[in-house]
Coordinates of C-alpha atoms and ligand atoms in Angstrom, one line a residue:
M1 CA -54.4 20.8 6.7
A2 CA -53.3 17.8 4.7
R3 CA -50.0 18.3 2.9
A4 CA -51.4 17.6 -0.5
A5 CA -53.9 20.4 -0.2
R6 CA -51.3 23.1 0.3
G7 CA -49.5 25.0 -2.3
F8 CA -49.7 27.7 -4.9
R9 CA -51.2 28.1 -8.4
C10 CA -50.1 30.2 -11.3
R11 CA -52.7 33.0 -11.8
E12 CA -52.4 32.6 -15.6
C13 CA -52.3 28.8 -16.3
G14 CA -53.2 27.3 -13.0
W15 CA -49.9 25.4 -12.7
A16 CA -49.5 24.0 -9.2
T17 CA -46.4 24.2 -7.2
P18 CA -45.8 23.3 -3.6
A19 CA -43.9 26.6 -2.9
Y20 CA -43.9 30.1 -4.1
V21 CA -41.9 30.7 -7.4
G22 CA -41.6 34.2 -8.9
R23 CA -42.0 32.9 -12.5
C24 CA -44.3 30.1 -13.5
A25 CA -42.3 27.1 -14.8
Q26 CA -45.2 26.2 -17.2
C27 CA -46.2 29.5 -18.9
Q28 CA -43.4 31.8 -17.7
A29 CA -45.9 34.3 -16.3
W30 CA -44.8 36.4 -13.4
N31 CA -46.7 36.0 -10.2
T32 CA -46.3 38.2 -7.3
L33 CA -46.3 36.8 -3.8
D34 CA -49.6 38.5 -3.0
Q35 CA -51.4 36.7 -5.8
F36 CA -49.9 33.4 -4.8
T37 CA -50.8 33.9 -1.2
E38 CA -54.3 34.8 -2.1
T39 CA -54.7 31.7 -4.2
Q40 CA -53.5 29.6 -1.4
R41 CA -55.8 31.2 1.1
S42 CA -58.9 31.1 -1.1
G43 CA -58.6 27.8 -2.8
P44 CA -56.7 24.8 -1.4
A45 CA -55.4 22.9 -4.4
R46 CA -57.4 19.7 -4.4
S47 CA -60.4 20.4 -2.2
A48 CA -62.8 21.4 -5.0
G49 CA -62.7 18.1 -6.8
V50 CA -60.8 19.7 -9.8
V51 CA -57.5 18.1 -10.4
V52 CA -55.1 20.0 -12.5
P53 CA -52.7 17.4 -14.1
G54 CA -49.1 17.7 -13.1
R55 CA -46.4 18.5 -15.6
T56 CA -44.7 15.7 -17.5
V57 CA -41.3 15.8 -19.1
R58 CA -39.8 13.1 -21.4
L59 CA -36.6 11.9 -20.0
A60 CA -34.9 12.1 -23.4
D61 CA -35.9 15.7 -23.8
V62 CA -34.1 16.8 -20.6
P63 CA -30.8 18.4 -21.6
D64 CA -28.0 16.0 -21.0
E65 CA -25.2 18.0 -19.5
P66 CA -22.8 15.8 -17.5
G67 CA -20.3 17.4 -15.2
R68 CA -21.4 21.1 -15.6
R69 CA -19.9 22.7 -12.6
L70 CA -19.3 26.2 -11.4
S71 CA -15.9 26.5 -9.7
T72 CA -15.8 28.7 -6.7
E73 CA -12.0 28.9 -7.2
I74 CA -11.6 28.0 -3.5
P75 CA -9.9 24.6 -4.0
E76 CA -11.0 22.9 -0.8
F77 CA -14.6 24.2 -1.1
D78 CA -14.8 22.9 -4.7
R79 CA -13.4 19.5 -3.5
V80 CA -16.1 19.1 -0.8
L81 CA -18.8 20.1 -3.3
G82 CA -17.5 17.3 -5.6
G83 CA -15.8 19.5 -8.1
G84 CA -17.7 22.8 -7.8
L85 CA -21.3 24.0 -7.6
V86 CA -23.9 22.1 -9.7
P87 CA -26.2 24.6 -11.4
G88 CA -29.7 24.5 -9.8
S89 CA -28.5 22.6 -6.7
L90 CA -29.4 23.5 -3.2
V91 CA -26.6 23.3 -0.6
L92 CA -26.7 23.6 3.1
V93 CA -23.6 24.8 5.0
G94 CA -23.9 24.3 8.7
G95 CA -21.7 24.8 11.8
D96 CA -21.3 26.4 15.1
P97 CA -21.6 30.2 15.3
G98 CA -18.3 31.9 14.6
I99 CA -16.7 29.0 12.8
G100 CA -16.5 30.8 9.4
K101 CA -19.7 30.1 7.4
S102 CA -20.3 33.8 6.5
T103 CA -16.6 34.2 5.7
L104 CA -16.5 31.3 3.3
M105 CA -19.8 32.4 1.7
L106 CA -18.6 35.9 1.1
Q107 CA -15.3 34.7 -0.3
A108 CA -17.1 32.3 -2.7
A109 CA -19.6 35.0 -3.7
A110 CA -16.9 37.5 -4.5
R111 CA -14.8 35.0 -6.5
L112 CA -17.9 33.9 -8.5
A113 CA -19.0 37.5 -9.1
Q114 CA -15.5 38.6 -10.2
R115 CA -15.7 36.1 -13.0
G116 CA -19.0 37.3 -14.2
T117 CA -21.5 35.1 -12.4
V118 CA -24.4 37.1 -11.0
V119 CA -24.4 36.4 -7.3
A120 CA -27.1 37.6 -4.8
Y121 CA -26.2 37.5 -1.1
V122 CA -29.1 37.6 1.2
C123 CA -27.6 39.1 4.4
G124 CA -30.4 38.5 6.9
E125 CA -28.0 38.3 9.8
E126 CA -25.8 41.3 9.2
S127 CA -26.3 44.8 7.8
P128 CA -24.9 45.6 4.3
R129 CA -22.4 47.8 6.2
Q130 CA -21.1 44.9 8.2
V131 CA -20.9 42.7 5.1
R132 CA -18.9 45.5 3.3
L133 CA -16.5 45.7 6.3
R134 CA -15.9 42.0 6.2
A135 CA -15.5 42.1 2.4
T136 CA -12.9 44.9 2.6
R137 CA -11.1 42.9 5.2
L138 CA -11.1 39.9 2.9
G139 CA -9.8 42.1 0.1
V140 CA -12.9 41.8 -2.1
G141 CA -14.7 45.0 -1.1
E142 CA -15.2 45.9 -4.8
A143 CA -16.6 42.6 -6.0
P144 CA -19.8 43.0 -7.9
V145 CA -22.0 41.1 -5.5
T146 CA -25.7 42.0 -5.1
L147 CA -26.6 42.3 -1.4
I148 CA -30.2 41.7 -0.4
P149 CA -30.8 42.9 3.2
E150 CA -34.1 41.2 3.5
S151 CA -35.5 38.9 6.1
S152 CA -38.7 37.8 4.3
L153 CA -37.6 34.7 2.4
D154 CA -40.1 35.2 -0.5
A155 CA -39.2 38.8 -0.9
A156 CA -35.5 37.9 -0.9
L157 CA -35.9 35.2 -3.5
A158 CA -38.0 37.5 -5.7
A159 CA -35.3 40.2 -5.4
A160 CA -32.6 37.7 -6.3
E161 CA -34.5 36.5 -9.3
G162 CA -35.3 40.1 -10.3
A163 CA -31.5 40.8 -10.1
G164 CA -31.0 37.9 -12.6
A165 CA -28.9 35.9 -10.1
S166 CA -27.7 32.5 -11.0
V167 CA -26.2 31.9 -7.5
V168 CA -28.1 32.9 -4.4
I169 CA -26.6 32.7 -0.9
I170 CA -28.8 32.9 2.1
D171 CA -26.9 33.7 5.3
S172 CA -28.5 32.4 7.4
I173 CA -31.7 30.2 7.3
Q174 CA -32.4 31.2 10.9
S175 CA -32.5 34.8 10.0
V176 CA -35.2 34.6 7.3
Y177 CA -38.9 33.9 7.8
V178 CA -41.7 32.7 5.7
E179 CA -44.6 35.1 5.6
G180 CA -48.0 33.8 6.6
L181 CA -46.8 31.4 9.2
D182 CA -47.2 32.7 12.7
T183 CA -44.4 30.7 14.3
R184 CA -41.1 32.2 15.2
S185 CA -38.3 32.4 12.7
G186 CA -35.9 29.5 13.0
G187 CA -38.6 27.2 14.5
P188 CA -39.4 23.8 13.0
A189 CA -42.5 24.9 11.0
Q190 CA -40.6 27.9 9.5
L191 CA -37.6 25.8 8.6
S192 CA -39.5 23.1 6.8
E193 CA -41.6 25.6 4.9
A194 CA -38.6 27.6 4.0
G195 CA -36.8 24.4 2.9
A196 CA -39.7 23.4 0.6
R197 CA -39.7 26.9 -0.9
L198 CA -36.0 26.8 -1.5
V199 CA -36.2 23.5 -3.2
A200 CA -38.9 24.7 -5.5
F201 CA -37.0 28.0 -6.1
S202 CA -33.7 26.4 -7.0
K203 CA -35.1 23.6 -9.2
T204 CA -37.7 25.6 -11.2
N205 CA -35.4 28.5 -11.8
E206 CA -32.1 26.5 -12.1
I207 CA -30.6 28.9 -9.6
T208 CA -27.8 27.5 -7.4
T209 CA -28.8 28.2 -3.8
I210 CA -26.6 28.0 -0.8
V211 CA -28.0 28.4 2.7
T212 CA -26.1 28.6 5.9
G213 CA -27.4 27.4 9.2
H214 CA -26.2 27.4 12.8
V215 CA -26.0 24.0 14.5
T216 CA -25.4 24.1 18.2
K217 CA -23.2 21.6 19.9
S218 CA -26.2 19.9 21.4
G219 CA -27.5 19.5 17.8
E220 CA -30.6 21.6 18.5
I221 CA -33.8 19.8 17.4
A222 CA -35.2 22.7 15.4
G223 CA -31.8 23.4 13.8
P224 CA -31.0 23.1 10.1
R225 CA -30.9 19.3 10.5
L226 CA -34.6 19.5 9.5
L227 CA -33.4 20.6 6.1
E228 CA -31.0 17.8 5.5
H229 CA -33.3 15.5 3.6
L230 CA -34.5 18.3 1.3
V231 CA -31.3 19.6 0.0
D232 CA -28.8 18.2 -2.5
A233 CA -25.7 18.6 -0.3
V234 CA -25.1 19.1 3.4
L235 CA -21.7 20.4 4.4
Y236 CA -20.9 20.9 8.1
F237 CA -17.9 22.7 9.6
E238 CA -16.6 20.4 12.3
N239 CA -16.0 22.2 15.5
A240 CA -12.4 23.1 15.9
E241 CA -11.5 23.7 19.6
G242 CA -8.9 26.3 19.5
G243 CA -6.5 26.4 16.6
S244 CA -7.0 27.9 13.2
V245 CA -7.7 24.7 11.2
R246 CA -11.3 24.5 10.0
V247 CA -12.7 21.2 8.5
L248 CA -15.7 21.3 6.2
R249 CA -17.3 17.9 5.7
A250 CA -19.9 16.7 3.2
I251 CA -22.4 14.7 5.2
K252 CA -24.6 14.2 2.2
N253 CA -23.9 15.0 -1.5
R254 CA -26.1 14.0 -4.4
F255 CA -23.3 15.1 -6.8
G256 CA -20.1 13.9 -5.0
A257 CA -18.6 11.7 -2.4
T258 CA -19.9 11.9 1.1
D259 CA -17.4 12.3 3.9
E260 CA -15.2 14.4 1.6
V261 CA -13.5 17.0 3.7
G262 CA -12.1 20.3 2.9
V263 CA -9.4 21.7 5.2
F264 CA -9.0 25.4 5.7
E265 CA -7.0 27.7 7.8
M266 CA -8.6 30.9 9.3
T267 CA -6.2 33.7 8.7
G268 CA -6.4 37.5 8.9
E269 CA -7.6 37.4 5.2
G270 CA -10.3 34.9 5.7
L271 CA -10.3 31.1 5.1
Q272 CA -7.5 29.8 3.0
S273 CA -7.4 26.3 1.5
V274 CA -4.8 24.2 3.0
E275 CA -2.7 22.5 0.3
N276 CA -1.2 19.8 2.5
P277 CA -3.9 18.9 5.1
S278 CA -2.0 16.0 6.7
S279 CA 0.9 18.3 7.5
A280 CA -1.5 20.9 8.9
L281 CA -3.2 18.4 11.1
L282 CA 0.1 17.1 12.4
E283 CA 1.6 20.5 12.9
S284 CA 1.5 20.4 16.7
H285 CA 2.5 16.7 16.9
D286 CA 5.0 16.3 19.6
A287 CA 6.8 12.9 19.2
D288 CA 8.1 13.0 22.7
A289 CA 4.8 13.6 24.5
S290 CA 3.0 10.6 26.0
G291 CA -0.5 9.9 24.8
C292 CA 0.0 11.0 21.2
A293 CA -0.5 8.5 18.3
V294 CA -0.7 9.1 14.6
T295 CA -2.8 7.3 12.1
A296 CA -4.2 7.8 8.6
V297 CA -7.9 7.9 7.8
I298 CA -9.8 7.9 4.5
E299 CA -11.9 11.0 4.2
G300 CA -14.0 11.0 1.0
S301 CA -11.5 10.5 -1.8
R302 CA -8.2 11.1 0.0
P303 CA -6.1 9.8 2.9
L304 CA -5.4 12.2 5.7
A305 CA -2.8 11.7 8.5
L306 CA -3.9 12.9 11.9
E307 CA -3.1 12.6 15.5
V308 CA -5.1 11.2 18.4
Q309 CA -4.2 12.6 21.8
A310 CA -5.1 11.2 25.2
L311 CA -4.5 12.1 28.8
A312 CA -5.0 9.8 31.7
V313 CA -4.7 11.1 35.3
P314 CA -5.3 9.3 38.6
T315 CA -8.6 10.3 40.2
N316 CA -10.5 9.7 43.5
L317 CA -13.8 9.9 41.8
A318 CA -16.1 6.9 42.2
S319 CA -16.9 7.0 38.5
P320 CA -13.9 8.4 36.7
R321 CA -14.5 10.9 34.0
R322 CA -14.4 10.0 30.3
I323 CA -14.2 13.0 28.0
A324 CA -14.0 12.5 24.2
S325 CA -13.8 15.2 21.6
G326 CA -13.8 14.3 17.9
L327 CA -14.8 10.7 18.7
E328 CA -17.8 9.1 20.2
T329 CA -17.7 8.6 24.0
S330 CA -19.1 5.1 23.5
R331 CA -16.1 4.3 21.3
L332 CA -13.7 5.6 24.0
H333 CA -15.5 3.4 26.6
L334 CA -15.3 0.4 24.3
L335 CA -11.6 0.8 23.5
L336 CA -10.8 1.4 27.2
A337 CA -12.6 -1.9 28.0
V338 CA -10.6 -3.8 25.3
L339 CA -7.4 -2.2 26.6
A340 CA -8.1 -3.4 30.1
R341 CA -9.3 -6.9 29.3
R342 CA -7.1 -7.7 26.3
G343 CA -4.1 -5.5 26.9
G344 CA -3.9 -5.6 30.7
V345 CA -3.9 -1.8 31.0
N346 CA -6.4 -0.7 33.6
T347 CA -7.6 2.9 33.6
G348 CA -10.4 2.2 36.1
A349 CA -8.9 4.7 38.6
M350 CA -8.1 7.4 36.1
D351 CA -9.9 10.3 34.4
V352 CA -9.4 9.9 30.7
V353 CA -9.6 12.6 28.0
A354 CA -9.2 11.8 24.3
S355 CA -9.3 14.2 21.3
V356 CA -8.4 14.4 17.6
S357 CA -6.2 17.0 16.0
G358 CA -7.7 19.9 14.1
G359 CA -11.1 19.3 15.5
M360 CA -11.7 16.5 13.0
R361 CA -14.4 14.0 13.8
L362 CA -13.2 10.4 13.6
R363 CA -15.6 8.1 11.9
D364 CA -13.1 5.7 10.3
T365 CA -12.7 2.6 12.5
G366 CA -9.2 2.2 11.0
A367 CA -8.1 4.7 13.6
D368 CA -9.0 2.3 16.5
L369 CA -5.5 1.0 17.0
A370 CA -4.1 4.6 17.2
I371 CA -6.7 5.5 19.8
L372 CA -5.8 2.5 21.8
A373 CA -2.1 3.2 21.5
A374 CA -2.7 6.8 22.6
L375 CA -4.7 5.6 25.6
A376 CA -2.1 3.0 26.6
S377 CA 0.7 5.6 26.2
A378 CA -1.3 8.1 28.3
A379 CA -2.0 5.5 31.1
S380 CA 1.7 4.6 31.4
D381 CA 2.9 8.2 30.7
Q382 CA 5.4 6.7 28.2
P383 CA 5.7 8.2 24.7
L384 CA 5.3 6.0 21.7
P385 CA 8.3 5.2 19.5
R386 CA 9.3 8.0 17.2
A387 CA 8.1 8.2 13.6
T388 CA 5.8 5.2 14.2
A389 CA 2.1 5.3 13.2
C390 CA -0.7 2.8 13.8
L391 CA -3.4 1.4 11.5
G392 CA -6.0 -1.1 12.3
E393 CA -9.6 -1.7 13.5
V394 CA -9.8 -3.3 17.0
A395 CA -12.4 -6.0 17.7
L396 CA -13.8 -6.8 21.1
S397 CA -11.7 -10.0 21.2
G398 CA -8.6 -7.8 21.0
A399 CA -7.9 -8.8 17.4
V400 CA -6.5 -6.2 15.1
R401 CA -8.5 -6.3 11.9
P402 CA -7.6 -5.1 8.3
V403 CA -8.5 -1.6 7.2
H404 CA -9.7 -0.6 3.7
Q405 CA -7.3 1.3 1.4
A406 CA -4.4 0.4 3.6
Q407 CA -1.9 1.1 0.7
R408 CA -3.1 4.7 0.3
R409 CA -3.0 5.4 4.0
L410 CA 0.5 4.0 4.3
A411 CA 1.7 6.0 1.3
E412 CA 0.4 9.2 3.0
L413 CA 2.0 8.4 6.3
S414 CA 5.3 7.8 4.5
R415 CA 4.9 11.0 2.6
V416 CA 4.6 13.0 5.9
G417 CA 7.7 11.4 7.3
F418 CA 6.6 8.3 9.2
K419 CA 9.1 5.4 8.9
R420 CA 7.3 2.6 10.6
C421 CA 3.6 1.6 11.1
L422 CA 1.8 -1.0 13.1
V423 CA -0.5 -2.8 10.7
P424 CA -3.0 -5.7 10.8
N425 CA -1.3 -9.0 10.0
G426 CA -1.3 -9.6 6.2
T427 CA -1.1 -6.0 5.0
P428 CA 0.9 -5.9 1.8
A429 CA 4.2 -4.0 1.8
V430 CA 4.4 -0.3 0.7
D431 CA 7.7 1.4 -0.4
G432 CA 9.3 3.8 2.1
I433 CA 7.7 2.6 5.3
V434 CA 8.5 -0.4 7.4
L435 CA 5.4 -2.5 8.4
I436 CA 5.1 -4.1 11.8
P437 CA 2.4 -6.6 11.5
V438 CA 0.3 -7.3 14.7
R439 CA -2.4 -9.9 15.3
N440 CA -3.9 -8.4 18.5
V441 CA -3.8 -5.7 21.1
R442 CA -1.2 -7.5 23.2
D443 CA 1.2 -7.8 20.2
A444 CA 0.7 -4.1 19.4
L445 CA 1.4 -3.0 23.0
Q446 CA 4.6 -5.0 23.0
S447 CA 5.8 -3.5 19.7
L448 CA 5.1 0.0 21.0
H449 CA 7.6 -0.1 23.9
R450 CA 10.3 2.5 23.4
Ligands
LIG501 P1 -18.0 34.0 10.6 O1 -17.7 33.7 9.2 O2 -18.7 35.3 10.9 O3 -18.7 32.8 11.3 P2 -20.2 32.3 11.2 O4 -20.8 32.9 10.0 O5 -20.0 30.8 11.0 O6 -20.9 32.6 12.5 O7 -16.6 33.9 11.3 C1 -16.2 34.8 12.2 C2 -14.9 34.4 12.9 O8 -13.8 34.3 12.0 C3 -14.6 35.5 13.8 O9 -14.3 34.9 15.0 C4 -13.5 36.3 13.2 C5 -12.8 35.3 12.3 N1 -12.3 35.9 11.1 C6 -10.9 35.8 10.9 O10 -10.2 35.3 11.7 N2 -10.4 36.3 9.7 C7 -11.2 36.9 8.8 O11 -10.7 37.4 7.8 C8 -12.6 37.0 9.0 C9 -13.5 37.6 8.0 C10 -13.1 36.4 10.2
LIG502 MG1 -22.5 34.2 10.0

């Protein structure tokens, strides 16, 4: 069936909508799902030659409300959202199972509810009993949150609307299904249909809707990635391997900066916002271990200092192993090639492992020099000089290129106790940290000898 022919009509005024909405946005009449579904089955919207005109709204008549935000009172969650929840927005929170999505959602729901916002929590994945246990553990067992133990999406949304909710949390998208489609819940058809209904629901009713979704490490095709283009904001928990640091990143945000990260710590009382993320990410930094290099990256609107760790061990394998976590394997290959050709450090007979502290995913090319330094240090098993950080993008020619916002990065490194930093030639001075300008990889490796 063609996409244009699908949809629902209001039984009172005939208003057309691509997805089920409890109350008609045109005439405010209530429609039950049965009536909607009937309409859809008996009369495809445009097949009879009768075209119902769409709704028009004058731009100037739309209320002008800049910056209206609903704070979740979880500082790092608000930061990733761009300053709080935007009323009527649709947010996707994804991540590996067990990373803390439900915990964060329940904490946010409780805080909002405690301040008088009506919050409905659709717990498709857990029973109300399990949710209550978790809430008690989080110290918010008495919060006035409305639970909806429902796995039919339409029924859940109707219940949330009936409860007068202005924030709806759906945990998770894989655990709800759209009635009338005979594909399995969590499959591609279900997800895209559920997404379309959620968009219509949040926009027509101005109800802020947050959906969680599991993303497997392999980035499962039928995962919530299908919803990314539909929603207003996509936040993913980056996978933390071990450790209690959890990083939530905005992959997309119509109302805030992308690549903004929130840093949390998983404690016995749920996720706590980390006030000083650089220090948390450097917590396990051991200045006397080989293969460890520190740099500062720009994530969204703030600089963060973090550590790159590498290990290189001799191997007899014909094709030595290259394992990267938190950075692309292709980038590891590239930097190893530059290191060999331009720096004279050959790792051809070694297995190489590289990772980033706190499970952060490195996107910023300004970290190249630090990765390279960590690899060189690992290959020679010589630690890098103490309190010395590295900043710079590395070109195939071996040249060390400037990074953007170098001043802010250097100020952050200085703040967390770094005294010296290798920087691309021409970087302006910053108080409190000695700059060691380098032109290329060879210069850099010379400056890094202890
Ligand atoms: P959860 O929020 O259930 O993950 P998701 O919804 O992403 O699958 O997180 C569960 C993990 O967090 C589980 O391993 C237990 C741990 N946890 C704590 O360490 N402290 C807590 O207070 C809570 C509620 C969970
Ligand atoms: Mg969960």
